């Protein structure tokens, strides 16, 4: 999928200047990605391929979480409570009622979050100086890129291609508006 906006050029310098805060937020993001994979598995075992893919995804996101936590430990940082993510919350408000609509929206929004994460993690990979951090962020970005494709593929396993594409287009337009509306944060989103 193609996002309908690019990240504000002021985000990367801000994130690099407050990288410790970004790391803590990033750990919470990976935790939520793992939890969401299991939540989708719980809610939609009927989607062809979804249970196995979400089990695999939860494991992968948990391994990302472990890597970020290890990095935090090396820098003397602790996780603390999740302060919440206005970006993810804003997207969740777009989920429609009705069983089929809700299922499609949850899958597509999960994919959109992966796509935006891919964009941001890649920016970090390019902006960071430390070679081992650069490598890690490039590796994580690549992994999130694969995840966004997975969610669209799962959506197409249960809905007609044109239904998926039309809704994805609407949600991507809303996501771009949301990103523009939200204040710049030392966070992944
Ligand atoms: Fe991840
Ligand atoms: Fe992911």
mmCIF file of C-alpha atoms and ligand atoms in Angstrom:
data_model
loop_
_atom_site.group_PDB
_atom_site.id
_atom_site.type_symbol
_atom_site.label_atom_id
_atom_site.label_comp_id
_atom_site.label_asym_id
_atom_site.label_seq_id
_atom_site.Cartn_x
_atom_site.Cartn_y
_atom_site.Cartn_z
ATOM 1 C CA UNK A 1 0.000 0.000 0.000
ATOM 2 C CA UNK A 2 1.055 3.566 -0.525
ATOM 3 C CA UNK A 3 0.570 6.115 2.251
ATOM 4 C CA UNK A 4 -1.042 9.361 1.158
ATOM 5 C CA UNK A 5 1.415 11.610 2.964
ATOM 6 C CA UNK A 6 5.070 11.671 3.874
ATOM 7 C CA UNK A 7 6.259 12.354 7.400
ATOM 8 C CA UNK A 8 6.924 15.990 8.242
ATOM 9 C CA UNK A 9 10.620 16.775 7.789
ATOM 10 C CA UNK A 10 10.759 18.092 11.374
ATOM 11 C CA UNK A 11 9.912 14.684 12.835
ATOM 12 C CA UNK A 12 13.292 12.962 12.297
ATOM 13 C CA UNK A 13 15.506 15.621 13.950
ATOM 14 C CA UNK A 14 13.021 15.769 16.833
ATOM 15 C CA UNK A 15 13.015 11.982 17.206
ATOM 16 C CA UNK A 16 16.813 11.764 17.069
ATOM 17 C CA UNK A 17 17.178 14.519 19.660
ATOM 18 C CA UNK A 18 14.852 12.603 22.004
ATOM 19 C CA UNK A 19 15.808 9.099 20.993
ATOM 20 C CA UNK A 20 15.406 7.623 24.486
ATOM 21 C CA UNK A 21 11.757 8.671 24.520
ATOM 22 C CA UNK A 22 11.300 7.249 21.029
ATOM 23 C CA UNK A 23 12.760 3.933 22.174
ATOM 24 C CA UNK A 24 10.327 3.672 25.072
ATOM 25 C CA UNK A 25 7.396 4.474 22.794
ATOM 26 C CA UNK A 26 8.725 2.009 20.244
ATOM 27 C CA UNK A 27 8.766 -0.770 22.858
ATOM 28 C CA UNK A 28 5.105 -0.053 23.623
ATOM 29 C CA UNK A 29 4.313 -0.140 19.881
ATOM 30 C CA UNK A 30 5.884 -3.572 19.460
ATOM 31 C CA UNK A 31 4.008 -4.800 22.535
ATOM 32 C CA UNK A 32 0.714 -3.549 21.092
ATOM 33 C CA UNK A 33 1.497 -5.095 17.697
ATOM 34 C CA UNK A 34 2.042 -8.489 19.359
ATOM 35 C CA UNK A 35 -1.113 -8.123 21.459
ATOM 36 C CA UNK A 36 -3.162 -7.035 18.439
ATOM 37 C CA UNK A 37 -2.031 -10.086 16.468
ATOM 38 C CA UNK A 38 -3.355 -12.361 19.230
ATOM 39 C CA UNK A 39 -6.506 -10.278 19.531
ATOM 40 C CA UNK A 40 -7.203 -10.703 15.796
ATOM 41 C CA UNK A 41 -6.570 -14.427 16.155
ATOM 42 C CA UNK A 42 -9.068 -14.514 19.002
ATOM 43 C CA UNK A 43 -11.690 -12.500 17.098
ATOM 44 C CA UNK A 44 -11.333 -13.888 13.552
ATOM 45 C CA UNK A 45 -10.139 -17.497 13.445
ATOM 46 C CA UNK A 46 -12.465 -17.940 10.420
ATOM 47 C CA UNK A 47 -10.279 -15.890 8.080
ATOM 48 C CA UNK A 48 -8.320 -18.324 5.880
ATOM 49 C CA UNK A 49 -4.668 -18.313 6.931
ATOM 50 C CA UNK A 50 -5.178 -15.818 9.739
ATOM 51 C CA UNK A 51 -4.600 -18.031 12.807
ATOM 52 C CA UNK A 52 -1.210 -19.306 11.625
ATOM 53 C CA UNK A 53 -0.145 -15.891 10.313
ATOM 54 C CA UNK A 54 -1.159 -14.071 13.495
ATOM 55 C CA UNK A 55 0.590 -16.659 15.682
ATOM 56 C CA UNK A 56 3.742 -16.093 13.647
ATOM 57 C CA UNK A 57 3.287 -12.319 13.709
ATOM 58 C CA UNK A 58 2.788 -12.225 17.494
ATOM 59 C CA UNK A 59 6.070 -14.113 17.886
ATOM 60 C CA UNK A 60 7.868 -11.757 15.515
ATOM 61 C CA UNK A 61 6.535 -8.603 17.193
ATOM 62 C CA UNK A 62 7.439 -10.049 20.601
ATOM 63 C CA UNK A 63 10.976 -10.594 19.325
ATOM 64 C CA UNK A 64 11.073 -6.946 18.162
ATOM 65 C CA UNK A 65 9.891 -5.962 21.634
ATOM 66 C CA UNK A 66 12.664 -8.014 23.229
ATOM 67 C CA UNK A 67 15.271 -6.327 21.015
ATOM 68 C CA UNK A 68 14.036 -2.844 21.878
ATOM 69 C CA UNK A 69 13.877 -3.709 25.585
ATOM 70 C CA UNK A 70 17.448 -4.964 25.440
ATOM 71 C CA UNK A 71 18.533 -1.727 23.813
ATOM 72 C CA UNK A 72 16.706 0.214 26.519
ATOM 73 C CA UNK A 73 18.371 -1.790 29.254
ATOM 74 C CA UNK A 74 21.776 -0.962 27.805
ATOM 75 C CA UNK A 75 20.872 2.711 28.049
ATOM 76 C CA UNK A 76 19.497 2.417 31.588
ATOM 77 C CA UNK A 77 15.905 2.996 30.460
ATOM 78 C CA UNK A 78 12.847 1.351 31.968
ATOM 79 C CA UNK A 79 9.522 0.763 30.269
ATOM 80 C CA UNK A 80 6.935 2.236 32.606
ATOM 81 C CA UNK A 81 3.240 2.370 31.846
ATOM 82 C CA UNK A 82 1.944 2.912 28.356
ATOM 83 C CA UNK A 83 1.059 6.581 27.990
ATOM 84 C CA UNK A 84 -1.266 5.756 25.098
ATOM 85 C CA UNK A 85 -0.892 6.440 21.418
ATOM 86 C CA UNK A 86 -3.103 9.202 19.946
ATOM 87 C CA UNK A 87 -2.293 7.974 16.439
ATOM 88 C CA UNK A 88 -3.518 4.416 17.006
ATOM 89 C CA UNK A 89 -6.514 5.707 18.963
ATOM 90 C CA UNK A 90 -7.433 8.074 16.142
ATOM 91 C CA UNK A 91 -7.326 5.214 13.658
ATOM 92 C CA UNK A 92 -9.375 2.937 15.898
ATOM 93 C CA UNK A 93 -12.164 5.493 15.841
ATOM 94 C CA UNK A 94 -12.513 4.840 12.119
ATOM 95 C CA UNK A 95 -13.515 1.210 12.679
ATOM 96 C CA UNK A 96 -17.126 0.753 11.541
ATOM 97 C CA UNK A 97 -19.785 -1.256 13.344
ATOM 98 C CA UNK A 98 -21.194 -4.395 11.763
ATOM 99 C CA UNK A 99 -19.283 -7.645 11.860
ATOM 100 C CA UNK A 100 -17.854 -7.675 8.327
ATOM 101 C CA UNK A 101 -17.065 -3.961 8.260
ATOM 102 C CA UNK A 102 -15.359 -4.164 11.623
ATOM 103 C CA UNK A 103 -13.246 -7.130 10.561
ATOM 104 C CA UNK A 104 -12.148 -5.448 7.337
ATOM 105 C CA UNK A 105 -11.354 -2.159 9.074
ATOM 106 C CA UNK A 106 -9.332 -3.819 11.828
ATOM 107 C CA UNK A 107 -7.221 -5.688 9.277
ATOM 108 C CA UNK A 108 -6.654 -2.640 7.100
ATOM 109 C CA UNK A 109 -5.873 -0.330 10.016
ATOM 110 C CA UNK A 110 -3.355 -2.843 11.351
ATOM 111 C CA UNK A 111 -1.777 -2.785 7.879
ATOM 112 C CA UNK A 112 -1.740 1.019 7.756
ATOM 113 C CA UNK A 113 -0.023 1.212 11.160
ATOM 114 C CA UNK A 114 2.614 -1.200 9.828
ATOM 115 C CA UNK A 115 3.076 0.925 6.699
ATOM 116 C CA UNK A 116 3.532 4.132 8.711
ATOM 117 C CA UNK A 117 5.864 2.304 11.116
ATOM 118 C CA UNK A 118 7.893 1.095 8.151
ATOM 119 C CA UNK A 119 8.255 4.679 6.903
ATOM 120 C CA UNK A 120 9.289 6.024 10.315
ATOM 121 C CA UNK A 121 11.664 3.183 11.248
ATOM 122 C CA UNK A 122 13.375 3.560 7.893
ATOM 123 C CA UNK A 123 13.817 7.291 8.541
ATOM 124 C CA UNK A 124 15.393 6.432 11.889
ATOM 125 C CA UNK A 125 17.666 3.860 10.226
ATOM 126 C CA UNK A 126 18.834 6.543 7.814
ATOM 127 C CA UNK A 127 19.178 9.239 10.477
ATOM 128 C CA UNK A 128 20.906 7.353 13.295
ATOM 129 C CA UNK A 129 24.707 7.492 13.467
ATOM 130 C CA UNK A 130 25.479 4.368 15.476
ATOM 131 C CA UNK A 131 26.055 1.498 12.975
ATOM 132 C CA UNK A 132 24.479 -1.186 15.161
ATOM 133 C CA UNK A 133 21.368 0.951 15.744
ATOM 134 C CA UNK A 134 21.160 1.710 12.040
ATOM 135 C CA UNK A 135 21.317 -1.992 11.265
ATOM 136 C CA UNK A 136 18.665 -2.866 13.819
ATOM 137 C CA UNK A 137 16.276 -0.183 12.607
ATOM 138 C CA UNK A 138 16.777 -1.146 8.975
ATOM 139 C CA UNK A 139 16.011 -4.758 9.888
ATOM 140 C CA UNK A 140 12.889 -3.823 11.872
ATOM 141 C CA UNK A 141 11.668 -1.537 9.074
ATOM 142 C CA UNK A 142 11.983 -4.367 6.563
ATOM 143 C CA UNK A 143 9.981 -6.630 8.810
ATOM 144 C CA UNK A 144 7.143 -4.047 9.190
ATOM 145 C CA UNK A 145 7.070 -3.674 5.422
ATOM 146 C CA UNK A 146 6.254 -7.364 5.116
ATOM 147 C CA UNK A 147 3.539 -7.042 7.762
ATOM 148 C CA UNK A 148 1.592 -4.349 5.923
ATOM 149 C CA UNK A 149 1.386 -6.616 2.886
ATOM 150 C CA UNK A 150 0.221 -9.501 5.053
ATOM 151 C CA UNK A 151 -2.771 -7.573 6.430
ATOM 152 C CA UNK A 152 -3.975 -6.502 2.978
ATOM 153 C CA UNK A 153 -3.617 -10.088 1.790
ATOM 154 C CA UNK A 154 -5.717 -11.350 4.722
ATOM 155 C CA UNK A 155 -8.359 -8.700 3.998
ATOM 156 C CA UNK A 156 -8.521 -9.950 0.410
ATOM 157 C CA UNK A 157 -9.046 -13.497 1.665
ATOM 158 C CA UNK A 158 -12.473 -12.472 2.998
ATOM 159 C CA UNK A 159 -13.595 -9.505 0.891
ATOM 160 C CA UNK A 160 -13.645 -8.779 -2.821
ATOM 161 C CA UNK A 161 -10.550 -7.017 -4.096
ATOM 162 C CA UNK A 162 -12.456 -3.856 -5.089
ATOM 163 C CA UNK A 163 -14.142 -3.647 -1.671
ATOM 164 C CA UNK A 164 -10.751 -3.894 0.025
ATOM 165 C CA UNK A 165 -9.109 -1.355 -2.293
ATOM 166 C CA UNK A 166 -11.935 1.164 -1.928
ATOM 167 C CA UNK A 167 -11.950 0.998 1.872
ATOM 168 C CA UNK A 168 -8.157 1.052 2.026
ATOM 169 C CA UNK A 169 -8.153 4.214 -0.060
ATOM 170 C CA UNK A 170 -10.656 5.871 2.319
ATOM 171 C CA UNK A 171 -8.709 4.830 5.413
ATOM 172 C CA UNK A 172 -5.403 5.995 3.938
ATOM 173 C CA UNK A 173 -6.947 9.412 3.258
ATOM 174 C CA UNK A 174 -8.160 9.577 6.871
ATOM 175 C CA UNK A 175 -4.759 8.459 8.140
ATOM 176 C CA UNK A 176 -3.010 11.247 6.231
ATOM 177 C CA UNK A 177 -5.400 13.805 7.768
ATOM 178 C CA UNK A 178 -4.827 12.359 11.226
ATOM 179 C CA UNK A 179 -1.031 12.516 10.891
ATOM 180 C CA UNK A 180 -1.281 16.129 9.822
ATOM 181 C CA UNK A 181 -3.567 16.985 12.729
ATOM 182 C CA UNK A 182 -1.479 15.335 15.473
ATOM 183 C CA UNK A 183 1.317 17.277 17.168
ATOM 184 C CA UNK A 184 4.895 16.228 16.460
ATOM 185 C CA UNK A 185 5.982 13.738 19.129
ATOM 186 C CA UNK A 186 9.189 12.015 20.180
ATOM 187 C CA UNK A 187 7.461 8.758 19.342
ATOM 188 C CA UNK A 188 7.197 6.347 16.425
ATOM 189 C CA UNK A 189 3.870 7.917 15.381
HETATM 190 FE FE1 LIG B 1 7.409 -4.894 14.913
HETATM 191 FE FE1 LIG B 2 4.831 -5.202 12.519
#
